[in-house]
Coordinates of N, CA and C in Angstrom, one line a residue:
Chain A
Q1 N 6.8 18.6 1.6 CA 6.2 17.4 2.2 C 5.1 16.9 1.2
V2 N 5.2 15.8 0.6 CA 4.1 15.6 -0.3 C 2.9 15.0 0.5
Q3 N 1.5 15.4 0.0 CA 0.5 15.4 0.5 C -0.5 14.7 -0.6
L4 N -1.3 13.3 -0.1 CA -2.4 13.1 -1.0 C -3.6 13.1 -0.4
Q5 N -4.9 13.5 -1.3 CA -6.1 13.5 -0.4 C -7.3 12.8 -1.6
E6 N -7.7 11.7 -1.2 CA -9.0 11.3 -1.9 C -10.4 12.1 -1.7
S7 N -10.8 12.0 -2.7 CA -12.3 12.6 -2.6 C -13.4 12.0 -3.7
G8 N -14.7 11.7 -3.4 CA -15.4 11.2 -4.2 C -16.6 10.7 -3.2
P9 N -17.8 10.2 -4.0 CA -18.7 9.7 -3.2 C -18.4 8.7 -2.2
G10 N -19.2 8.6 -1.2 CA -18.9 7.5 -0.1 C -19.9 6.4 -0.2
L11 N -21.1 6.7 -1.0 CA -21.9 5.4 -1.2 C -22.2 5.3 -2.8
V12 N -22.2 4.2 -3.4 CA -22.3 3.8 -4.7 C -23.4 2.6 -5.0
K13 N -24.2 2.6 -5.8 CA -25.1 1.6 -6.0 C -24.7 0.5 -6.8
P14 N -25.0 -0.5 -6.4 CA -24.5 -1.9 -7.1 C -24.8 -1.9 -8.7
S15 N -23.7 -2.1 -9.4 CA -23.7 -2.2 -10.8 C -23.6 -0.8 -11.4
Q16 N -23.1 0.3 -10.6 CA -22.9 1.4 -11.1 C -21.2 1.6 -11.1
T17 N -20.5 2.8 -11.3 CA -19.2 3.1 -11.6 C -18.8 4.0 -10.2
L18 N -17.9 3.3 -9.6 CA -17.3 4.1 -8.5 C -16.0 4.8 -9.1
S19 N -16.4 6.1 -8.7 CA -15.4 7.3 -9.1 C -14.6 8.0 -8.0
L20 N -13.2 8.0 -8.0 CA -12.8 8.9 -6.9 C -11.5 9.7 -7.5
T21 N -11.1 10.6 -7.0 CA -10.3 11.5 -7.3 C -8.9 11.8 -6.1
C22 N -7.8 11.7 -6.6 CA -6.7 12.1 -5.6 C -5.9 13.4 -5.9
T23 N -5.9 14.1 -5.1 CA -5.3 15.5 -5.2 C -4.1 15.5 -4.6
V24 N -3.0 15.8 -5.0 CA -1.7 15.9 -4.9 C -1.1 17.3 -4.4
S25 N -0.5 17.5 -3.3 CA 0.2 18.7 -3.0 C 1.4 18.7 -2.5
G26 N 2.1 19.6 -2.5 CA 3.8 19.5 -2.2 C 4.5 18.9 -3.2
G27 N 4.1 18.5 -4.5 CA 5.0 18.1 -5.4 C 4.1 18.0 -6.7
S28 N 4.8 17.8 -7.9 CA 3.9 17.9 -9.2 C 4.0 16.7 -9.7
I29 N 2.8 16.2 -10.2 CA 2.6 14.9 -10.6 C 3.6 14.8 -12.3
S30 N 3.5 16.0 -12.7 CA 3.9 16.1 -14.1 C 5.4 16.3 -14.2
S31 N 6.2 16.2 -13.0 CA 7.8 16.5 -12.9 C 8.4 14.8 -13.1
G32 N 7.5 13.9 -13.3 CA 8.0 12.5 -13.6 C 8.5 11.9 -12.1
G33 N 9.1 10.7 -12.5 CA 9.9 10.1 -11.6 C 9.3 9.2 -10.7
Y34 N 7.8 9.3 -10.8 CA 7.0 8.5 -9.7 C 6.0 7.9 -10.4
Y35 N 5.3 6.8 -10.0 CA 4.0 6.3 -10.4 C 2.9 6.9 -9.5
W36 N 1.9 6.9 -9.8 CA 0.5 7.1 -8.7 C -0.4 6.4 -8.7
S37 N -0.5 5.6 -7.5 CA -1.2 4.3 -7.5 C -2.6 4.5 -6.5
W38 N -3.6 3.4 -6.9 CA -4.8 3.4 -6.0 C -4.5 1.9 -5.3
I39 N -5.0 1.9 -3.8 CA -4.7 0.8 -3.3 C -6.2 0.5 -2.4
R40 N -6.8 -0.6 -2.3 CA -8.0 -0.5 -1.4 C -7.7 -1.7 -0.5
Q41 N -8.8 -1.5 0.7 CA -8.7 -2.3 1.9 C -10.1 -2.6 2.5
H42 N -10.3 -3.8 2.0 CA -11.6 -4.4 2.5 C -12.0 -4.3 4.0
P43 N -13.0 -3.9 4.6 CA -13.0 -3.9 5.8 C -12.3 -5.0 6.7
G44 N -11.7 -4.6 7.8 CA -11.2 -5.6 8.6 C -10.1 -6.5 7.9
K45 N -10.0 -6.2 6.4 CA -8.8 -7.3 5.9 C -7.6 -6.3 5.4
G46 N -6.9 -7.2 4.5 CA -5.6 -6.8 3.9 C -5.6 -5.7 3.0
L47 N -4.4 -5.5 2.2 CA -4.5 -4.3 1.4 C -4.1 -5.0 -0.1
E48 N -5.0 -4.3 -1.0 CA -4.9 -4.7 -2.3 C -4.6 -3.6 -3.3
W49 N -3.5 -3.8 -4.1 CA -3.0 -3.0 -5.1 C -4.1 -2.9 -6.3
I50 N -4.6 -1.8 -6.7 CA -5.4 -1.8 -7.9 C -4.7 -1.4 -9.1
G51 N -3.8 -0.3 -9.3 CA -2.9 -0.2 -10.3 C -2.3 1.4 -10.1
Y52 N -1.6 1.7 -11.3 CA -1.0 3.0 -11.1 C -0.9 3.4 -12.6
I53 N -0.7 4.8 -12.3 CA -0.6 5.6 -13.6 C 0.7 6.4 -13.4
Y54 N 1.4 7.0 -14.7 CA 2.5 7.8 -14.9 C 1.8 8.8 -15.3
Y55 N 2.8 10.3 -15.6 CA 2.1 11.3 -15.6 C 1.8 11.6 -17.1
S56 N 2.5 10.6 -17.8 CA 2.4 10.5 -19.5 C 1.0 10.1 -19.8
G57 N 0.6 9.3 -18.9 CA -1.0 8.7 -18.8 C -1.0 7.0 -19.3
S58 N 0.6 6.5 -19.0 CA 0.7 5.2 -19.3 C 0.0 4.5 -18.0
T59 N -0.5 3.5 -17.9 CA -1.2 2.8 -16.7 C -0.5 1.2 -16.8
Y60 N -0.8 0.7 -15.8 CA -0.6 -0.6 -15.3 C -1.7 -0.9 -14.2
Y61 N -2.6 -1.9 -14.4 CA -3.5 -2.5 -13.5 C -3.4 -3.7 -13.0
N62 N -3.8 -3.9 -11.9 CA -4.0 -5.5 -11.2 C -4.6 -6.4 -12.2
P63 N -3.9 -7.5 -12.5 CA -4.7 -8.2 -13.4 C -5.8 -8.8 -12.9
S64 N -6.1 -8.9 -11.6 CA -7.5 -9.3 -10.9 C -8.4 -8.2 -11.1
L65 N -8.1 -7.0 -11.5 CA -9.3 -5.9 -11.5 C -9.2 -5.4 -12.9
K66 N -8.4 -5.7 -13.8 CA -8.2 -4.8 -15.1 C -9.2 -4.7 -15.8
S67 N -10.2 -5.8 -15.9 CA -11.2 -5.5 -16.9 C -12.2 -4.6 -16.3
R68 N -12.3 -3.8 -15.0 CA -13.2 -2.9 -14.6 C -12.6 -1.8 -14.1
V69 N -11.1 -1.6 -14.3 CA -10.6 -0.4 -13.7 C -9.9 0.4 -14.9
T70 N -10.3 1.9 -14.7 CA -9.5 2.8 -15.6 C -9.0 3.8 -14.3
I71 N -7.7 4.3 -14.8 CA -6.8 5.4 -14.0 C -6.4 6.4 -14.9
S72 N -6.8 7.4 -14.6 CA -6.3 8.8 -15.4 C -5.7 9.8 -14.8
V73 N -5.3 10.7 -15.6 CA -4.5 11.7 -14.8 C -4.9 13.0 -15.4
D74 N -4.8 14.0 -14.5 CA -5.1 15.6 -14.9 C -4.1 16.4 -14.5
T75 N -2.8 16.7 -15.2 CA -1.7 17.2 -14.6 C -1.8 18.7 -14.4
S76 N -2.8 19.3 -15.0 CA -3.1 20.7 -14.8 C -3.9 20.9 -13.4
K77 N -4.4 20.0 -12.8 CA -5.1 20.1 -11.5 C -4.5 19.2 -10.6
N78 N -3.0 18.7 -11.1 CA -2.3 17.9 -10.0 C -3.2 16.7 -9.4
Q79 N -3.9 16.3 -10.2 CA -5.0 15.0 -9.7 C -4.6 13.6 -10.5
F80 N -5.1 12.6 -9.9 CA -5.3 11.7 -10.8 C -6.7 10.6 -10.2
S81 N -7.3 10.0 -11.0 CA -8.6 9.3 -10.7 C -8.7 8.0 -11.0
L82 N -9.7 7.4 -10.1 CA -10.0 6.0 -10.4 C -11.4 5.9 -10.8
K83 N -11.5 4.8 -11.7 CA -12.9 4.6 -12.2 C -13.1 2.9 -12.1
L84 N -14.0 2.5 -11.1 CA -14.1 1.0 -11.0 C -15.9 0.7 -11.4
S85 N -15.9 0.1 -12.6 CA -17.1 -0.2 -13.1 C -17.8 -1.2 -12.5
S86 N -19.3 -1.4 -12.8 CA -19.9 -2.7 -12.4 C -19.5 -3.1 -11.1
V87 N -19.7 -2.1 -10.0 CA -19.6 -2.5 -8.7 C -20.5 -3.5 -7.9
T88 N -19.9 -4.1 -6.9 CA -20.9 -5.0 -6.2 C -20.6 -4.7 -4.7
A89 N -21.2 -5.5 -3.8 CA -20.8 -5.3 -2.5 C -19.4 -5.6 -2.1
A90 N -19.1 -6.7 -2.9 CA -17.4 -7.0 -2.6 C -16.4 -5.7 -2.8
D91 N -16.9 -4.7 -3.5 CA -16.2 -3.4 -3.7 C -16.2 -2.4 -2.6
T92 N -16.8 -2.8 -1.6 CA -16.9 -1.9 -0.4 C -15.6 -2.0 0.2
A93 N -15.0 -0.8 0.4 CA -13.5 -0.8 1.0 C -13.2 0.4 1.2
V94 N -12.3 0.9 2.0 CA -11.4 2.0 1.9 C -10.3 1.9 0.8
Y95 N -10.6 3.1 0.0 CA -9.8 3.5 -1.0 C -8.7 4.3 -0.7
Y96 N -7.5 4.1 -0.9 CA -6.1 4.9 -0.6 C -5.7 5.2 -2.1
C97 N -5.1 6.6 -2.3 CA -4.0 6.9 -3.4 C -2.7 6.9 -2.6
A98 N -1.7 6.7 -3.4 CA -0.5 6.7 -3.0 C 0.5 6.9 -3.9
R99 N 1.6 7.7 -3.7 CA 2.8 7.8 -4.5 C 3.9 6.5 -4.5
D100 N 3.7 6.3 -5.6 CA 4.4 4.9 -5.9 C 5.9 5.1 -6.6
I101 N 6.8 4.6 -5.9 CA 8.2 4.4 -6.2 C 8.6 3.4 -7.2
P102 N 9.0 3.7 -8.5 CA 9.2 3.0 -9.5 C 9.7 1.4 -9.2
E103 N 10.5 1.4 -8.0 CA 11.0 0.2 -7.7 C 10.1 -0.8 -7.2
G104 N 8.8 0.0 -6.8 CA 7.9 -1.0 -6.4 C 7.2 -0.8 -5.1
Y105 N 7.2 0.5 -4.4 CA 6.7 0.4 -3.2 C 6.1 1.9 -3.1
F106 N 5.4 2.4 -1.9 CA 4.7 3.4 -1.8 C 5.3 4.2 -0.4
D107 N 5.5 5.5 -0.6 CA 6.2 6.4 0.2 C 5.3 7.1 0.9
Y108 N 4.2 7.7 0.1 CA 3.3 8.8 0.8 C 1.9 8.0 0.2
W109 N 0.9 8.3 1.4 CA -0.4 7.8 1.1 C -1.3 8.9 1.7
G110 N -2.5 8.9 1.1 CA -3.7 9.6 1.3 C -4.1 8.9 2.6
Q111 N -5.1 9.8 3.4 CA -5.5 9.2 4.6 C -6.8 8.1 4.4
G112 N -7.4 8.0 2.9 CA -8.3 7.0 2.8 C -9.6 7.5 2.7
T113 N -10.3 7.0 1.9 CA -11.8 7.1 2.1 C -12.7 5.8 1.7
L114 N -13.7 5.6 2.5 CA -14.6 4.4 2.7 C -15.7 4.8 1.5
V115 N -15.6 3.5 0.6 CA -16.6 3.9 -0.2 C -17.6 2.4 0.1
T116 N -18.6 2.7 0.1 CA -19.7 1.5 0.4 C -20.5 1.3 -0.9
V117 N -20.7 0.1 -1.4 CA -21.3 -0.3 -2.6 C -22.9 -0.8 -1.8
S118 N -23.9 0.0 -2.0 CA -25.4 -0.4 -1.4 C -26.4 0.1 -2.1
S119 N -27.5 -0.5 -2.3 CA -28.9 0.0 -2.8 C -29.6 1.0 -1.9
Chain B
S1 N -1.2 -16.6 -9.4 CA -0.6 -15.2 -8.9 C 0.3 -15.2 -7.7
Y2 N 1.1 -14.3 -7.7 CA 2.4 -14.2 -7.0 C 1.8 -14.2 -5.3
E3 N 1.9 -14.7 -4.6 CA 1.4 -14.7 -2.9 C 2.6 -14.3 -2.2
L4 N 2.4 -13.3 -1.0 CA 3.3 -13.2 0.2 C 2.7 -13.9 1.3
T5 N 3.2 -14.5 2.2 CA 2.7 -15.4 3.2 C 3.2 -14.7 4.5
Q6 N 2.3 -14.4 5.4 CA 2.7 -13.5 6.8 C 2.1 -14.5 7.9
P7 N 2.5 -14.6 9.2 CA 1.7 -15.1 10.2 C 0.4 -14.0 10.6
P8 N -0.6 -14.6 10.9 CA -1.8 -13.5 11.3 C -1.4 -12.9 12.6
S9 N -0.6 -13.3 13.4 CA -0.5 -12.7 14.6 C 0.8 -12.9 15.5
V10 N 1.4 -11.9 16.0 CA 2.7 -12.1 16.8 C 2.4 -11.4 18.3
S11 N 2.8 -11.9 19.2 CA 2.7 -11.3 20.4 C 4.1 -11.4 21.1
V12 N 4.3 -10.0 22.0 CA 5.6 -9.9 22.5 C 5.4 -8.9 23.8
S13 N 6.2 -9.1 24.6 CA 6.0 -8.4 26.0 C 6.8 -7.0 25.5
P14 N 6.6 -5.8 26.3 CA 7.2 -4.7 26.1 C 8.7 -4.9 26.4
G15 N 9.6 -4.4 25.3 CA 11.1 -4.3 25.7 C 11.8 -5.6 24.9
Q16 N 10.9 -6.7 24.9 CA 11.3 -7.7 24.0 C 11.6 -7.5 22.4
T17 N 11.9 -8.4 21.8 CA 12.1 -8.4 20.3 C 11.0 -9.1 19.6
A18 N 10.2 -8.4 18.7 CA 9.3 -9.1 17.5 C 10.1 -9.2 16.5
R19 N 9.8 -10.5 15.8 CA 9.9 -10.8 14.7 C 8.8 -11.1 13.7
I20 N 8.7 -10.5 12.6 CA 7.4 -10.8 11.6 C 8.1 -11.2 10.3
T21 N 7.6 -12.6 10.0 CA 8.3 -12.9 8.7 C 7.2 -12.9 7.6
C22 N 7.9 -13.0 6.3 CA 7.0 -12.8 5.1 C 7.8 -13.7 4.1
S23 N 7.0 -14.6 3.4 CA 7.6 -15.6 2.6 C 7.0 -15.7 1.3
G24 N 8.0 -15.5 0.1 CA 7.3 -15.6 -1.3 C 8.5 -16.2 -2.3
D25 N 8.0 -16.8 -3.1 CA 9.0 -17.3 -4.1 C 9.7 -16.4 -4.9
A26 N 9.4 -15.1 -5.1 CA 10.1 -14.2 -5.7 C 11.0 -13.4 -4.8
L27 N 10.8 -13.4 -3.6 CA 11.5 -12.5 -2.7 C 13.3 -12.7 -2.9
P28 N 13.6 -13.8 -3.4 CA 15.4 -13.9 -3.8 C 15.6 -12.8 -4.8
K29 N 14.6 -12.6 -5.7 CA 14.9 -11.5 -6.7 C 14.3 -10.3 -6.7
Q30 N 13.3 -9.9 -5.8 CA 12.5 -8.8 -5.8 C 12.8 -8.2 -4.3
Y31 N 12.9 -7.0 -4.0 CA 12.9 -6.4 -2.7 C 11.6 -6.4 -2.2
A32 N 11.7 -6.2 -0.8 CA 10.6 -6.4 -0.1 C 10.6 -5.0 0.8
Y33 N 9.0 -4.7 1.0 CA 8.6 -3.6 1.9 C 7.9 -3.8 3.1
W34 N 8.1 -2.8 4.1 CA 7.3 -3.2 5.3 C 6.5 -1.9 5.7
Y35 N 5.1 -2.1 6.1 CA 4.3 -0.7 6.3 C 3.6 -1.2 7.7
Q36 N 3.5 -0.4 8.4 CA 2.9 -0.4 9.8 C 1.5 0.4 9.4
Q37 N 0.4 0.0 10.0 CA -0.9 0.4 9.9 C -1.6 0.2 11.3
K38 N -1.8 1.4 11.9 CA -2.7 1.6 13.2 C -4.1 1.9 12.9
P39 N -5.0 1.4 13.8 CA -6.2 1.4 13.3 C -6.9 2.9 12.9
G40 N -7.5 2.9 11.8 CA -8.2 4.0 11.3 C -7.0 5.0 10.8
Q41 N -5.9 4.4 10.5 CA -4.9 5.1 9.9 C -4.4 4.6 8.4
A42 N -3.7 5.3 7.6 CA -3.1 5.0 6.4 C -1.9 4.1 6.8
P43 N -1.4 3.3 5.9 CA -0.3 2.5 6.2 C 1.1 3.6 6.2
V44 N 2.2 3.1 6.8 CA 3.4 4.1 6.8 C 4.3 3.0 6.8
L45 N 5.4 3.6 5.9 CA 6.4 2.7 5.2 C 7.5 2.8 6.3
V46 N 7.8 1.3 6.7 CA 9.0 1.5 8.0 C 10.1 1.0 7.3
I47 N 10.0 0.1 6.3 CA 11.4 -0.5 5.7 C 11.2 -0.6 4.2
Y48 N 12.2 -0.3 3.5 CA 12.0 -0.2 2.0 C 13.5 -1.1 1.7
K49 N 13.3 -1.7 0.3 CA 14.4 -2.5 -0.1 C 14.9 -3.4 0.7
D50 N 14.3 -4.3 1.4 CA 14.6 -5.2 2.5 C 15.1 -4.8 3.8
S51 N 16.1 -3.7 3.8 CA 16.7 -3.5 5.1 C 16.9 -2.1 5.3
E52 N 16.6 -1.1 4.3 CA 16.7 0.3 4.4 C 15.3 0.7 5.4
R53 N 15.8 1.9 6.2 CA 14.8 2.6 7.2 C 14.7 4.2 6.5
P54 N 13.3 4.3 6.4 CA 13.3 5.8 5.8 C 13.5 6.7 7.0
S55 N 13.7 8.0 6.5 CA 14.1 8.9 7.8 C 12.8 9.1 8.4
G56 N 12.8 9.2 9.9 CA 11.9 9.4 10.7 C 11.3 8.1 11.5
I57 N 11.8 7.0 10.9 CA 11.6 5.7 11.3 C 12.4 5.2 12.6
P58 N 12.1 4.9 13.7 CA 12.8 4.6 15.0 C 13.9 3.5 14.6
E59 N 15.1 3.6 15.2 CA 16.1 2.7 14.7 C 15.7 1.2 15.2
R60 N 14.8 1.0 16.2 CA 14.4 -0.4 16.6 C 13.8 -1.2 15.3
F61 N 13.3 -0.5 14.3 CA 12.8 -1.1 13.3 C 14.0 -1.5 12.2
S62 N 14.1 -2.8 12.0 CA 15.2 -3.2 10.9 C 14.6 -4.6 10.1
G63 N 15.1 -4.6 9.0 CA 14.7 -5.7 7.9 C 15.8 -6.5 7.5
S64 N 15.4 -7.8 7.2 CA 16.5 -8.7 6.8 C 16.1 -9.7 5.8
S65 N 16.8 -10.1 5.1 CA 16.4 -11.1 3.9 C 17.0 -12.5 3.9
S66 N 16.5 -13.5 3.6 CA 17.1 -14.7 3.6 C 16.5 -15.9 2.6
G67 N 16.9 -16.0 1.5 CA 16.1 -16.7 0.5 C 14.8 -16.4 0.3
T68 N 13.9 -17.2 0.5 CA 12.5 -16.6 0.1 C 11.6 -16.3 1.3
T69 N 12.3 -15.7 2.2 CA 11.7 -15.2 3.5 C 12.5 -13.9 3.8
V70 N 11.7 -12.7 4.2 CA 12.1 -11.6 4.6 C 11.6 -11.4 6.0
T71 N 12.3 -10.8 7.2 CA 11.8 -10.4 8.3 C 12.2 -9.1 8.8
L72 N 10.7 -8.7 9.4 CA 10.8 -7.4 10.0 C 11.2 -7.6 11.7
T73 N 11.9 -7.0 12.0 CA 12.7 -7.1 13.4 C 12.3 -5.8 14.1
I74 N 11.7 -5.8 15.3 CA 11.4 -4.5 16.1 C 12.0 -5.1 17.4
S75 N 13.2 -4.3 17.7 CA 13.7 -4.3 19.1 C 13.4 -3.3 20.1
G76 N 13.4 -4.0 21.3 CA 12.8 -3.3 22.4 C 11.5 -2.5 22.1
V77 N 10.5 -3.8 21.9 CA 9.2 -3.3 21.5 C 8.3 -2.2 22.4
Q78 N 7.8 -1.3 21.9 CA 7.0 -0.5 22.8 C 5.4 -0.6 22.5
A79 N 4.7 0.0 23.4 CA 3.5 -0.4 23.2 C 2.9 0.3 22.1
E80 N 3.7 1.6 21.6 CA 3.0 2.2 20.4 C 3.3 1.6 19.2
D81 N 4.0 0.5 19.2 CA 4.4 -0.4 18.1 C 3.3 -1.4 17.9
E82 N 2.4 -1.5 18.6 CA 1.1 -2.1 18.3 C 0.4 -1.9 17.1
A83 N 0.0 -2.8 16.2 CA -0.4 -2.2 15.0 C -0.5 -3.5 14.1
D84 N -0.9 -3.4 12.9 CA -0.9 -4.3 11.8 C 0.4 -4.1 10.9
Y85 N 1.0 -4.9 10.5 CA 2.3 -4.8 9.7 C 2.0 -5.7 8.4
Y86 N 2.4 -5.2 7.3 CA 2.1 -5.9 6.0 C 3.5 -5.7 5.0
C87 N 3.9 -7.0 4.7 CA 5.0 -6.6 3.8 C 4.5 -6.8 2.4
Q88 N 5.3 -6.3 1.4 CA 4.9 -5.9 -0.1 C 6.1 -6.2 -0.6
S89 N 5.7 -6.6 -2.0 CA 6.6 -6.7 -3.2 C 6.2 -6.4 -4.3
A90 N 6.8 -6.8 -5.4 CA 6.5 -6.9 -6.8 C 6.7 -8.1 -7.5
D91 N 5.8 -8.6 -8.3 CA 6.5 -9.7 -9.4 C 7.1 -9.3 -10.2
S92 N 7.6 -10.0 -11.2 CA 8.3 -9.8 -12.3 C 7.7 -8.7 -13.3
S93 N 6.5 -8.7 -13.4 CA 5.6 -7.8 -14.3 C 5.5 -6.5 -13.9
G94 N 5.7 -6.5 -12.5 CA 5.5 -5.0 -12.0 C 4.2 -5.1 -11.0
T95 N 3.5 -6.1 -10.9 CA 2.2 -5.9 -10.3 C 2.7 -5.9 -8.7
R96 N 2.1 -5.0 -7.8 CA 2.5 -5.0 -6.5 C 1.6 -5.8 -5.9
V97 N 2.3 -6.4 -4.9 CA 1.5 -7.5 -4.1 C 1.8 -7.4 -2.6
F98 N 0.8 -7.4 -1.9 CA 0.9 -7.3 -0.4 C 0.8 -8.8 0.3
G99 N 1.5 -8.9 1.4 CA 1.2 -9.9 2.2 C -0.3 -9.7 2.9
G100 N -0.8 -10.9 3.8 CA -1.9 -10.8 4.4 C -2.1 -9.8 5.8
G101 N -1.0 -9.5 6.2 CA -0.9 -8.7 7.6 C -0.6 -9.6 8.6
T102 N 0.1 -8.8 9.5 CA 0.5 -9.5 10.8 C 0.0 -8.6 11.9
K103 N -0.9 -8.8 12.8 CA -1.2 -8.2 14.0 C -0.2 -8.4 15.1
L104 N 0.5 -7.3 15.4 CA 1.4 -7.2 16.6 C 1.0 -6.8 17.9
T105 N 0.6 -7.8 18.8 CA 0.3 -7.4 20.0 C 1.3 -7.2 21.0
V106 N 1.3 -6.2 21.6 CA 2.3 -5.8 22.7 C 1.5 -6.2 24.2
L107 N 1.9 -7.1 24.6 CA 1.2 -7.8 26.0 C 1.2 -6.8 27.2

């Protein structure tokens, strides 16, 4: 059973960079066959896909966030990470990591972590 | 940008059938997926590839597709089915897109 767990600061100051890590257990990122995605949900709102990474390091980002997003992978630690730069209050959200099936959907999700952008 | 449109809310009495629709121009060419999200929890996949049900998902959940609209049907709705439901698809470039979500209320 694949499990994902997000970790990182729950509070980030405006204009700074949000950094989160997702640790995967029960399966190896480097085995291939899957993408690894970040998704966020603004308080009381719907879901927004941020982007994904493959174990090789290739990435694909949501065009609406592409200029501020970097997703990286550390296969030795079975982790992948999200960096979102120049954050504002509009980036306050619950951030989820998920296993992304190449056909285009998510079968395993982390529990989510709330990140608040505030001074 | 590609959009998926869902009704904000659907209400149904226990034991009745709930139908939640999702419309999008690319749905005739792209599969749709459905997630259930209860308060404070991560979404759970309930339907994939328009109509396939993952293991562990009750048989009362089903999906269908017709043209630019896909439908999640919950037959014999139970109180535990009260949740937000999101459709999701991908555009031709691979960008994953979610619908706005539908709040299912069990009266």
